[in-house]
C-alpha atoms as a printed R data frame, in Angstrom:
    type eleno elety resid chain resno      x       y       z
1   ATOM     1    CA   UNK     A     1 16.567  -3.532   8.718
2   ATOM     2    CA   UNK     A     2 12.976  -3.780   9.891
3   ATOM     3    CA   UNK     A     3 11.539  -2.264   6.199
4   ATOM     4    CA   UNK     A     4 13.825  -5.271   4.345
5   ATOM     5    CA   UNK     A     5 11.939  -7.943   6.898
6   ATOM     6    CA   UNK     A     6  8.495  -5.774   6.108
7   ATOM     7    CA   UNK     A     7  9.351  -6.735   2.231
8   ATOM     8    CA   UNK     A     8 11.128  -9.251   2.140
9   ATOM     9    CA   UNK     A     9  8.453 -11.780   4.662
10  ATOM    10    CA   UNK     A    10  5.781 -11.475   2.105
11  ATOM    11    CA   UNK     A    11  7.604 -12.087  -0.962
12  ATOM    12    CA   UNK     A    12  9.034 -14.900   0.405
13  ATOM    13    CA   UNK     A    13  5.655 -16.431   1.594
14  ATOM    14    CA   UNK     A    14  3.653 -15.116  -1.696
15  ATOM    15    CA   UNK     A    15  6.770 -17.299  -3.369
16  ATOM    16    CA   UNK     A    16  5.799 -20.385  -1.491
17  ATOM    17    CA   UNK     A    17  1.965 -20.105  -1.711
18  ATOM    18    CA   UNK     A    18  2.207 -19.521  -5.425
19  ATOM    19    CA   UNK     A    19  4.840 -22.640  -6.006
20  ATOM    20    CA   UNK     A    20  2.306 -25.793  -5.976
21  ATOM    21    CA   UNK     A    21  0.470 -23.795  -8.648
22  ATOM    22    CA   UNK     A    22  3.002 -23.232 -10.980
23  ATOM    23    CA   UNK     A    23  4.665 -26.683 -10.596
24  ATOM    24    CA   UNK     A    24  0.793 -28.242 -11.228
25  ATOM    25    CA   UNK     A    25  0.921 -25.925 -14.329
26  ATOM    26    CA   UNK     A    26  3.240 -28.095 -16.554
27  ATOM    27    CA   UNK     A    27  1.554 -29.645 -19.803
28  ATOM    28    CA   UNK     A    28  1.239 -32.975 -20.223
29  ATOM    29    CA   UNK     A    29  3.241 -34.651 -22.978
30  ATOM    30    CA   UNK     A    30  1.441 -35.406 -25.713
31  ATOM    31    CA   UNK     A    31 -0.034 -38.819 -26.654
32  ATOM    32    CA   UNK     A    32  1.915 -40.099 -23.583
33  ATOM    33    CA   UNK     A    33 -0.690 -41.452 -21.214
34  ATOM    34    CA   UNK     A    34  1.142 -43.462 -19.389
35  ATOM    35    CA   UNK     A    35 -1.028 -44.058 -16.762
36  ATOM    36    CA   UNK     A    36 -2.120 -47.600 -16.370
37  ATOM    37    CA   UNK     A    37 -5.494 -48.869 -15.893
38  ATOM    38    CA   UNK     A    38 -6.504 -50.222 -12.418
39  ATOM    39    CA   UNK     A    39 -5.360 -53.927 -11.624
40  ATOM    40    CA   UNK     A    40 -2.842 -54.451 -14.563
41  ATOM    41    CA   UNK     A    41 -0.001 -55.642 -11.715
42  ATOM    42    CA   UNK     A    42  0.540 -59.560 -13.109
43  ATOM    43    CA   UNK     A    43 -1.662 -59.530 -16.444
44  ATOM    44    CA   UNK     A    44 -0.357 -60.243 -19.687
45  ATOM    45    CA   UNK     A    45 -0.604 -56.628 -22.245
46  ATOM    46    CA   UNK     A    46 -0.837 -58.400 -25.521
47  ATOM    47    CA   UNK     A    47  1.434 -56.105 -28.205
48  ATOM    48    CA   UNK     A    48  2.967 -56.248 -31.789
49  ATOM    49    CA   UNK     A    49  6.223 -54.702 -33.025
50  ATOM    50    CA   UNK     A    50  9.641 -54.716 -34.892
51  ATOM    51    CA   UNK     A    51 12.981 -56.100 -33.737
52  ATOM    52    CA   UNK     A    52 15.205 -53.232 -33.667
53  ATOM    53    CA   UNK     A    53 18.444 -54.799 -31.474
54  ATOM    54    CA   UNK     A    54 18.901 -57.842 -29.295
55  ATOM    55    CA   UNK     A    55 21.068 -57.881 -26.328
56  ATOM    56    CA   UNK     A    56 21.308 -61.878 -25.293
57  ATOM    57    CA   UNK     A    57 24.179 -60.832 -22.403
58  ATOM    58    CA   UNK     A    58 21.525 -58.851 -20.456
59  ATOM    59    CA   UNK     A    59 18.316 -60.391 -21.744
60  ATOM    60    CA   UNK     A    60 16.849 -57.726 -23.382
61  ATOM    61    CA   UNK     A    61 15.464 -56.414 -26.661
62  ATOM    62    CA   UNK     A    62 14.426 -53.354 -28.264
63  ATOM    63    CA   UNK     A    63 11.729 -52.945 -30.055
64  ATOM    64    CA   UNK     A    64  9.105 -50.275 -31.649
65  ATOM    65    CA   UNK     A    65  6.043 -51.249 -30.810
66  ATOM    66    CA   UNK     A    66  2.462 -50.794 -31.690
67  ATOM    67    CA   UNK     A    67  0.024 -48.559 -29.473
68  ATOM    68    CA   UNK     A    68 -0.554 -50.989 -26.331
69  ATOM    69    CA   UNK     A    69 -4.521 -49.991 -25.353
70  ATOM    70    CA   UNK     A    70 -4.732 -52.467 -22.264
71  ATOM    71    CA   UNK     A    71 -1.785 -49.652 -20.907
72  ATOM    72    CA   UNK     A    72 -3.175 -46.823 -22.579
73  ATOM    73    CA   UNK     A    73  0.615 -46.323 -23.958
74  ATOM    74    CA   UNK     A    74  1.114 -45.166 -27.576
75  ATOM    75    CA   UNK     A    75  3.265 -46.515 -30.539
76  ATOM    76    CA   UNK     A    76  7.066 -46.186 -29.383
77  ATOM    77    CA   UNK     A    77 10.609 -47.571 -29.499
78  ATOM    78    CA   UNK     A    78 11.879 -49.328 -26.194
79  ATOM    79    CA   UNK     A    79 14.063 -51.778 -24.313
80  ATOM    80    CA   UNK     A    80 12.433 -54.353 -22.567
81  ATOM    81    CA   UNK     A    81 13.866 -57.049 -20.211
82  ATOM    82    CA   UNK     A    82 12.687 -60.903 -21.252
83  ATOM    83    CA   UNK     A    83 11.859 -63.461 -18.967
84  ATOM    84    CA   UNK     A    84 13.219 -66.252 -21.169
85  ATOM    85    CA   UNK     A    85 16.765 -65.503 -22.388
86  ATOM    86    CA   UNK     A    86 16.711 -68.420 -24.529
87  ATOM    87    CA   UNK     A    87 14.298 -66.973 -26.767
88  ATOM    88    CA   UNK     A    88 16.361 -64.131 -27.740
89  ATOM    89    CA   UNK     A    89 18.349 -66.119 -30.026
90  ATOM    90    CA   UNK     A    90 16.180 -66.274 -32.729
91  ATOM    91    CA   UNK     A    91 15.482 -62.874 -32.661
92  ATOM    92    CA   UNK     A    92 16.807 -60.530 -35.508
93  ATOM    93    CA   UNK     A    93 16.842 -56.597 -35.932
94  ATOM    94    CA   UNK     A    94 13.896 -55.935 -38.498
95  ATOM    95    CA   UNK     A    95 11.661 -58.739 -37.565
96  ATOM    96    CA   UNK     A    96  7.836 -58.299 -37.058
97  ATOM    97    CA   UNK     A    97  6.931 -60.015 -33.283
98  ATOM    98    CA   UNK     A    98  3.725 -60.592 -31.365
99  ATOM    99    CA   UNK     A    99  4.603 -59.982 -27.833
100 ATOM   100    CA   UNK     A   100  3.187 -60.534 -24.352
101 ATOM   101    CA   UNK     A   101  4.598 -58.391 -21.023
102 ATOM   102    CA   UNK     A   102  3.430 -58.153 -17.603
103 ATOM   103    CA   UNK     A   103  4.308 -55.550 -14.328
104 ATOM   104    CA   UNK     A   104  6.946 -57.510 -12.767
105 ATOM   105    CA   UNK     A   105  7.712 -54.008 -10.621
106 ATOM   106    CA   UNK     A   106  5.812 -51.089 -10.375
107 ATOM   107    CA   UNK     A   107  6.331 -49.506 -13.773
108 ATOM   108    CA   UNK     A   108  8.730 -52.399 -15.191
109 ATOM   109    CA   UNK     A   109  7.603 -54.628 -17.825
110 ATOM   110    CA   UNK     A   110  9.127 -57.805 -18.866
111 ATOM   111    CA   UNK     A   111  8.569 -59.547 -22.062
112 ATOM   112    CA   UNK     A   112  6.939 -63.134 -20.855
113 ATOM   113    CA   UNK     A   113  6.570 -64.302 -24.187
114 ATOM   114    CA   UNK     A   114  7.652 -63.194 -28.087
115 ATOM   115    CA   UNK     A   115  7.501 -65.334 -30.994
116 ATOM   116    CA   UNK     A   116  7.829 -64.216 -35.025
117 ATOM   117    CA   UNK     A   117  4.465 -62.453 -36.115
118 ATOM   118    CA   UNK     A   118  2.086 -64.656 -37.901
């Protein structure tokens, strides 16, 4: 019993001083920076993209947008809520939009303002 303690203790702890290393380990995904710049809680990320589906029930829209630099985030497709659920209505899947969002929560953003691309 005492020689499966003498093995079996220092696995066990090399396990756990080894763990935070491996975990830290994991690649990054690419072209996902997702981390914000400082300060971007309640300022307006200017953006452009295409209509892909509008849902006027729950006041939102999906869209693919354009690389967003003020969030460092790249081009991508994604649901986003919208502040004004009137404006949905003249939304339609394939249009090109200029759109404005903002942090409403930490790591939510709502669509303040869209309007057909000039």
């Amino acid at each position: 019993m005492k020689k499966l303690h003498f093995i079996l203790v220092p696995a066990a702890l090399a396990a756990l001083i080894t763990m935070p290393a491996v975990a830290a380990d994991k690649p990054n995904m690419a072209g996902m920076k997702m981390d914000a710049p400082p300060a971007t809680a309640g300022k307006a990320h200017k953006a452009k993209g295409i209509v892909n589906s509008v849902d006027i029930k729950e006041a939102k829209v999906n869209l693919s947008h354009e690389a967003i630099p003020s969030l460092n985030w790249p081009r991508m497709t994604m649901s986003f809520k919208v502040s004004d659920k009137q404006g949905l209505a003249m939304l339609k899947p394939g249009q090109h939009v200029d759109f404005e969002l903002s942090e409403s929560n930490k790591g939510q953003y709502v669509i303040t303002k869209i309007t057909p691309a000039k």
